[in-house]
């Protein structure tokens, strides 16, 4: 097994074309790089890299692993893909760039805080990542622990057990393991990555039904199927549908900080889950749009509420 190591420049010419490629037109008011960036699980996420202005992503589809490179060109984005899953991942690029996110009916003007955030961050869209399984894993790893530690667990496990990205990918870029590999991980690998038995068991149980967790499902149906897996609740389901499917109405009920952010931004007071749902009700159908805008606009200014989440340190 290999240890995690930093991403470096590609071993071959960075302008090599992929097995398949296309140019996707993007309106000038949309920022694809920022939209895609929300899917990256920390700067050290081994499934993502940025080299010489190009964004690289290693992912997996039912047709196999693939490497995607996104490069800005006049009027849009050049997408090149390598590997057995190249054609499928290329077909997902418009959703990945946020071009399938339809804000029609989103009434930002209903509250001045939302209106300000919408004006300031008008270029941000909801990405449809397309990789349901990897999003399930990252979301489970983030249950009830500090986000930094969850990202470190993901980084270690993918670096050790993932596959090298196909094509002329940057060194260190990895494709996350398929469900069968996650299911077969021995207990000591989870423990050394700081993942407790509750979360490891949830990933294993989800892996057993991963074939039923497909990106062609409607968000409500995917959320329903996810919540039949012991250890996966509404918070995890909403994380998956919002990131993998670009669900515009997902709400992460049960989040330690999100209700307080919504309450503070919209009323100046902290809130619980019920209060958050009440405050978001005027934007039914677009509640994830509101949550994303409030996070990017106000999270850094929000007062600290409550104790810091528990750490997920490696267990010997």
Tab-separated table of C-alpha atoms in Angstrom:
chain	number	residue	atom	x	y	z
A	1	UNK	CA	0.000	0.000	0.000
A	2	UNK	CA	1.181	3.516	-0.705
A	3	UNK	CA	1.023	6.405	1.707
A	4	UNK	CA	-0.554	9.754	0.885
A	5	UNK	CA	1.698	12.115	-1.033
A	6	UNK	CA	1.200	15.572	-2.537
A	7	UNK	CA	-0.088	16.035	-6.051
A	8	UNK	CA	2.602	17.187	-8.479
A	9	UNK	CA	2.722	18.175	-12.130
A	10	UNK	CA	1.541	15.660	-14.743
A	11	UNK	CA	4.224	13.328	-16.102
A	12	UNK	CA	3.171	14.075	-19.666
A	13	UNK	CA	2.260	17.182	-21.604
A	14	UNK	CA	-0.559	18.986	-19.770
A	15	UNK	CA	-2.305	19.832	-23.053
A	16	UNK	CA	-2.650	16.220	-24.250
A	17	UNK	CA	-6.201	15.513	-25.364
A	18	UNK	CA	-8.220	12.802	-23.646
A	19	UNK	CA	-9.692	9.598	-24.934
A	20	UNK	CA	-12.801	11.734	-25.405
A	21	UNK	CA	-13.243	15.472	-25.116
A	22	UNK	CA	-15.608	18.348	-25.686
A	23	UNK	CA	-16.032	22.064	-25.090
A	24	UNK	CA	-18.965	23.059	-22.897
A	25	UNK	CA	-20.287	26.594	-23.305
A	26	UNK	CA	-20.767	28.459	-20.022
A	27	UNK	CA	-22.666	31.728	-19.514
A	28	UNK	CA	-20.458	34.534	-18.314
A	29	UNK	CA	-22.389	34.860	-15.043
A	30	UNK	CA	-21.579	31.271	-13.979
A	31	UNK	CA	-18.280	30.365	-12.262
A	32	UNK	CA	-17.640	26.661	-12.997
A	33	UNK	CA	-14.387	26.485	-11.010
A	34	UNK	CA	-16.049	27.747	-7.846
A	35	UNK	CA	-19.070	25.517	-8.343
A	36	UNK	CA	-16.933	22.391	-8.801
A	37	UNK	CA	-14.740	23.369	-5.850
A	38	UNK	CA	-17.570	22.704	-3.388
A	39	UNK	CA	-17.290	18.974	-4.156
A	40	UNK	CA	-13.668	18.758	-3.118
A	41	UNK	CA	-13.221	17.341	0.383
A	42	UNK	CA	-10.384	19.557	1.521
A	43	UNK	CA	-7.211	20.735	-0.183
A	44	UNK	CA	-5.615	17.292	0.136
A	45	UNK	CA	-8.490	15.313	-1.398
A	46	UNK	CA	-6.622	12.738	-3.548
A	47	UNK	CA	-9.497	12.536	-6.046
A	48	UNK	CA	-9.011	16.204	-7.042
A	49	UNK	CA	-6.039	18.300	-8.161
A	50	UNK	CA	-5.399	21.708	-9.675
A	51	UNK	CA	-2.300	21.940	-11.880
A	52	UNK	CA	-1.358	24.839	-14.172
A	53	UNK	CA	-4.871	26.248	-14.030
A	54	UNK	CA	-6.572	22.964	-14.967
A	55	UNK	CA	-8.867	21.109	-12.574
A	56	UNK	CA	-8.416	17.324	-12.506
A	57	UNK	CA	-10.856	14.816	-11.027
A	58	UNK	CA	-10.574	11.041	-10.682
A	59	UNK	CA	-13.913	9.283	-10.344
A	60	UNK	CA	-15.748	6.071	-11.092
A	61	UNK	CA	-18.834	5.199	-13.096
A	62	UNK	CA	-20.490	1.826	-13.716
A	63	UNK	CA	-18.439	1.649	-16.915
A	64	UNK	CA	-15.196	1.974	-14.940
A	65	UNK	CA	-12.734	4.542	-13.556
A	66	UNK	CA	-12.067	7.815	-15.331
A	67	UNK	CA	-9.934	10.916	-15.109
A	68	UNK	CA	-11.481	14.254	-16.026
A	69	UNK	CA	-9.564	17.437	-16.796
A	70	UNK	CA	-11.358	20.798	-16.966
A	71	UNK	CA	-9.590	23.725	-18.611
A	72	UNK	CA	-11.017	27.186	-19.121
A	73	UNK	CA	-11.325	28.354	-22.740
A	74	UNK	CA	-12.972	31.451	-24.215
A	75	UNK	CA	-16.705	31.155	-23.684
A	76	UNK	CA	-16.615	27.901	-21.750
A	77	UNK	CA	-14.703	24.897	-20.443
A	78	UNK	CA	-12.680	22.298	-22.316
A	79	UNK	CA	-13.325	18.833	-20.835
A	80	UNK	CA	-11.038	15.871	-21.551
A	81	UNK	CA	-11.481	12.402	-20.065
A	82	UNK	CA	-9.435	9.202	-19.964
A	83	UNK	CA	-10.192	5.646	-18.907
A	84	UNK	CA	-13.005	3.098	-19.272
A	85	UNK	CA	-15.543	5.509	-17.749
A	86	UNK	CA	-14.438	8.484	-19.863
A	87	UNK	CA	-17.546	8.754	-22.031
A	88	UNK	CA	-19.881	8.558	-19.042
A	89	UNK	CA	-18.016	11.111	-16.970
A	90	UNK	CA	-17.835	13.448	-19.946
A	91	UNK	CA	-21.618	13.238	-20.321
A	92	UNK	CA	-21.914	14.387	-16.681
A	93	UNK	CA	-19.817	17.542	-17.178
A	94	UNK	CA	-22.729	20.014	-17.650
A	95	UNK	CA	-24.174	18.925	-14.306
A	96	UNK	CA	-20.756	18.994	-12.663
A	97	UNK	CA	-20.274	22.600	-13.784
A	98	UNK	CA	-23.651	23.607	-12.346
A	99	UNK	CA	-25.244	24.178	-15.734
A	100	UNK	CA	-28.203	21.934	-14.868
A	101	UNK	CA	-28.959	23.912	-11.710
A	102	UNK	CA	-32.203	25.751	-12.453
A	103	UNK	CA	-32.787	28.722	-10.126
A	104	UNK	CA	-36.167	29.507	-11.707
A	105	UNK	CA	-38.557	30.465	-8.927
A	106	UNK	CA	-35.823	31.147	-6.381
A	107	UNK	CA	-37.056	34.278	-4.614
A	108	UNK	CA	-33.880	35.653	-3.064
A	109	UNK	CA	-35.614	38.963	-2.381
A	110	UNK	CA	-37.763	37.480	0.400
A	111	UNK	CA	-35.067	38.289	2.977
A	112	UNK	CA	-32.372	40.973	2.783
A	113	UNK	CA	-29.615	38.609	4.007
A	114	UNK	CA	-30.411	36.104	1.259
A	115	UNK	CA	-30.716	38.885	-1.310
A	116	UNK	CA	-27.279	40.273	-0.369
A	117	UNK	CA	-25.695	36.824	-0.502
A	118	UNK	CA	-27.293	36.155	-3.871
A	119	UNK	CA	-25.986	39.417	-5.333
A	120	UNK	CA	-22.472	38.812	-3.983
A	121	UNK	CA	-22.288	35.157	-5.028
A	122	UNK	CA	-24.479	35.158	-8.126
A	123	UNK	CA	-21.930	33.060	-10.048
A	124	UNK	CA	-22.261	30.081	-7.692
A	125	UNK	CA	-24.382	27.118	-8.796
A	126	UNK	CA	-25.152	23.705	-7.313
A	127	UNK	CA	-22.926	21.056	-8.836
A	128	UNK	CA	-24.278	17.620	-9.702
A	129	UNK	CA	-21.253	15.456	-8.897
A	130	UNK	CA	-22.702	12.241	-10.324
A	131	UNK	CA	-20.592	9.896	-8.157
A	132	UNK	CA	-23.185	8.747	-5.631
A	133	UNK	CA	-21.077	6.070	-3.979
A	134	UNK	CA	-18.045	8.223	-3.137
A	135	UNK	CA	-20.397	10.897	-1.809
A	136	UNK	CA	-22.015	8.324	0.466
A	137	UNK	CA	-18.593	7.448	1.896
A	138	UNK	CA	-17.464	11.046	2.455
A	139	UNK	CA	-20.809	11.943	4.032
A	140	UNK	CA	-20.739	8.993	6.442
A	141	UNK	CA	-17.152	9.803	7.399
A	142	UNK	CA	-18.278	13.328	8.313
A	143	UNK	CA	-20.954	12.139	10.744
A	144	UNK	CA	-20.515	13.623	14.242
A	145	UNK	CA	-16.808	14.474	13.933
A	146	UNK	CA	-14.729	17.535	13.118
A	147	UNK	CA	-14.704	18.100	9.359
A	148	UNK	CA	-10.912	18.348	9.224
A	149	UNK	CA	-10.577	14.888	10.726
A	150	UNK	CA	-13.178	13.370	8.399
A	151	UNK	CA	-11.295	14.758	5.406
A	152	UNK	CA	-8.051	13.306	6.776
A	153	UNK	CA	-9.713	9.879	7.078
A	154	UNK	CA	-10.920	10.088	3.471
A	155	UNK	CA	-7.484	11.190	2.296
A	156	UNK	CA	-5.712	8.313	4.018
A	157	UNK	CA	-8.137	5.592	2.954
A	158	UNK	CA	-8.282	6.657	-0.702
A	159	UNK	CA	-4.510	7.132	-0.925
A	160	UNK	CA	-3.935	3.637	0.487
A	161	UNK	CA	-6.722	1.707	-1.208
A	162	UNK	CA	-7.737	3.707	-4.275
A	163	UNK	CA	-6.504	3.115	-7.821
A	164	UNK	CA	-4.150	5.371	-9.809
A	165	UNK	CA	-6.136	7.702	-12.033
A	166	UNK	CA	-6.158	6.693	-15.729
A	167	UNK	CA	-4.384	8.737	-18.385
A	168	UNK	CA	-1.727	11.451	-17.975
A	169	UNK	CA	-3.019	12.391	-14.540
A	170	UNK	CA	-1.061	14.343	-11.931
A	171	UNK	CA	1.008	12.115	-9.668
A	172	UNK	CA	-0.970	11.130	-6.571
A	173	UNK	CA	-4.398	11.497	-8.166
A	174	UNK	CA	-6.471	8.469	-7.139
A	175	UNK	CA	-9.829	6.928	-7.972
A	176	UNK	CA	-11.697	6.089	-4.769
A	177	UNK	CA	-12.253	2.370	-4.162
A	178	UNK	CA	-15.464	0.706	-5.401
A	179	UNK	CA	-18.074	-0.494	-2.880
A	180	UNK	CA	-16.687	-4.046	-2.686
A	181	UNK	CA	-13.266	-2.736	-1.657
A	182	UNK	CA	-14.729	-0.548	1.107
A	183	UNK	CA	-16.749	-3.498	2.345
A	184	UNK	CA	-13.618	-5.651	2.553
A	185	UNK	CA	-11.424	-3.179	4.455
A	186	UNK	CA	-10.116	-4.766	7.674
A	187	UNK	CA	-10.979	-3.164	10.967
A	188	UNK	CA	-7.431	-1.927	11.616
A	189	UNK	CA	-7.453	0.160	8.429
A	190	UNK	CA	-10.567	1.987	9.625
A	191	UNK	CA	-9.116	2.455	13.089
A	192	UNK	CA	-5.782	3.788	11.860
A	193	UNK	CA	-7.693	6.290	9.736
A	194	UNK	CA	-9.619	7.456	12.816
A	195	UNK	CA	-12.952	5.931	11.747
A	196	UNK	CA	-15.003	4.424	14.583
A	197	UNK	CA	-17.025	1.227	14.265
A	198	UNK	CA	-20.351	3.056	13.872
A	199	UNK	CA	-19.229	4.885	10.737
A	200	UNK	CA	-17.240	1.957	9.329
A	201	UNK	CA	-20.246	-0.340	9.736
A	202	UNK	CA	-22.520	2.208	8.038
A	203	UNK	CA	-20.195	2.328	5.014
A	204	UNK	CA	-20.077	-1.476	4.858
A	205	UNK	CA	-23.848	-1.776	5.044
A	206	UNK	CA	-24.282	0.862	2.348
A	207	UNK	CA	-21.745	-0.958	0.160
A	208	UNK	CA	-23.960	-4.042	0.226
A	209	UNK	CA	-26.779	-2.098	-1.479
A	210	UNK	CA	-24.657	0.341	-3.504
A	211	UNK	CA	-26.056	-1.077	-6.759
A	212	UNK	CA	-29.418	0.440	-5.744
A	213	UNK	CA	-27.962	3.912	-5.061
A	214	UNK	CA	-27.784	5.237	-8.609
A	215	UNK	CA	-27.532	8.781	-9.983
A	216	UNK	CA	-30.615	8.355	-12.186
A	217	UNK	CA	-32.870	8.346	-9.110
A	218	UNK	CA	-34.890	11.368	-8.047
A	219	UNK	CA	-33.418	12.989	-4.918
A	220	UNK	CA	-36.384	11.955	-2.749
A	221	UNK	CA	-36.074	8.316	-3.810
A	222	UNK	CA	-32.308	8.226	-3.314
A	223	UNK	CA	-32.773	9.761	0.143
A	224	UNK	CA	-35.413	7.156	0.976
A	225	UNK	CA	-33.180	4.270	-0.083
A	226	UNK	CA	-30.212	5.667	1.816
A	227	UNK	CA	-32.215	5.931	5.024
A	228	UNK	CA	-33.105	2.239	4.920
A	229	UNK	CA	-29.411	1.598	5.698
A	230	UNK	CA	-28.780	1.467	9.466
A	231	UNK	CA	-26.439	4.282	10.410
A	232	UNK	CA	-27.604	6.639	7.642
A	233	UNK	CA	-30.126	9.288	8.574
A	234	UNK	CA	-31.590	12.518	7.152
A	235	UNK	CA	-28.356	14.524	7.484
A	236	UNK	CA	-26.268	12.046	5.492
A	237	UNK	CA	-29.009	11.556	2.897
A	238	UNK	CA	-29.257	15.311	2.325
A	239	UNK	CA	-25.476	15.613	1.999
A	240	UNK	CA	-25.522	12.914	-0.679
A	241	UNK	CA	-28.466	14.239	-2.693
A	242	UNK	CA	-27.212	17.831	-2.556
A	243	UNK	CA	-23.694	16.996	-3.774
A	244	UNK	CA	-24.197	13.953	-5.996
A	245	UNK	CA	-27.527	14.998	-7.554
A	246	UNK	CA	-27.454	18.773	-7.142
A	247	UNK	CA	-30.689	18.589	-5.132
A	248	UNK	CA	-31.890	22.223	-4.850
A	249	UNK	CA	-34.170	21.518	-1.872
A	250	UNK	CA	-31.976	19.319	0.352
A	251	UNK	CA	-31.753	20.372	4.003
A	252	UNK	CA	-29.155	18.830	6.325
A	253	UNK	CA	-31.358	18.321	9.375
A	254	UNK	CA	-29.240	17.287	12.346
A	255	UNK	CA	-26.222	19.431	11.478
A	256	UNK	CA	-24.385	20.813	14.497
A	257	UNK	CA	-23.972	24.329	13.083
A	258	UNK	CA	-26.348	24.856	10.157
A	259	UNK	CA	-29.501	25.695	12.185
A	260	UNK	CA	-27.548	28.297	14.143
A	261	UNK	CA	-26.191	29.797	10.928
A	262	UNK	CA	-29.676	30.074	9.424
A	263	UNK	CA	-31.114	31.491	12.622
A	264	UNK	CA	-28.299	34.002	13.095
A	265	UNK	CA	-28.270	35.158	9.439
A	266	UNK	CA	-32.048	35.528	9.161
A	267	UNK	CA	-33.090	36.606	12.685
A	268	UNK	CA	-29.922	37.405	14.639
A	269	UNK	CA	-30.659	34.518	17.035
A	270	UNK	CA	-29.624	30.872	17.108
A	271	UNK	CA	-32.141	28.209	16.037
A	272	UNK	CA	-32.740	24.474	16.268
A	273	UNK	CA	-33.742	22.143	13.427
A	274	UNK	CA	-37.440	22.985	13.738
A	275	UNK	CA	-36.659	26.699	13.718
A	276	UNK	CA	-34.411	26.293	10.683
A	277	UNK	CA	-37.118	24.447	8.748
A	278	UNK	CA	-39.627	27.154	9.661
A	279	UNK	CA	-37.289	29.926	8.495
A	280	UNK	CA	-36.534	28.114	5.222
A	281	UNK	CA	-40.196	27.364	4.422
A	282	UNK	CA	-40.679	30.415	2.121
A	283	UNK	CA	-38.011	28.977	-0.179
A	284	UNK	CA	-39.500	25.478	-0.475
A	285	UNK	CA	-38.004	23.848	-3.554
A	286	UNK	CA	-34.837	25.947	-3.255
A	287	UNK	CA	-33.799	25.495	0.376
A	288	UNK	CA	-30.353	24.120	-0.535
A	289	UNK	CA	-29.775	27.245	-2.613
A	290	UNK	CA	-30.421	29.329	0.496
A	291	UNK	CA	-28.196	27.163	2.694
A	292	UNK	CA	-25.256	27.318	0.289
A	293	UNK	CA	-25.559	31.085	-0.074
A	294	UNK	CA	-25.740	31.620	3.685
A	295	UNK	CA	-22.727	29.352	4.239
A	296	UNK	CA	-20.467	31.100	1.746
A	297	UNK	CA	-21.626	34.580	2.740
A	298	UNK	CA	-21.964	34.405	6.524
A	299	UNK	CA	-20.283	31.298	7.978
A	300	UNK	CA	-17.047	33.102	8.771
A	301	UNK	CA	-18.860	35.882	10.613
A	302	UNK	CA	-21.164	33.676	12.694
A	303	UNK	CA	-20.600	33.619	16.464
A	304	UNK	CA	-19.407	30.289	17.856
A	305	UNK	CA	-22.235	28.282	19.383
A	306	UNK	CA	-21.751	25.221	21.568
A	307	UNK	CA	-18.771	22.912	21.995
A	308	UNK	CA	-16.488	21.893	19.156
A	309	UNK	CA	-17.284	18.521	17.601
A	310	UNK	CA	-15.419	15.467	18.820
A	311	UNK	CA	-12.103	14.565	17.226
A	312	UNK	CA	-11.591	11.503	15.034
A	313	UNK	CA	-8.035	10.573	15.944
A	314	UNK	CA	-6.302	7.400	14.761
A	315	UNK	CA	-6.942	4.506	17.155
A	316	UNK	CA	-4.217	1.970	17.852
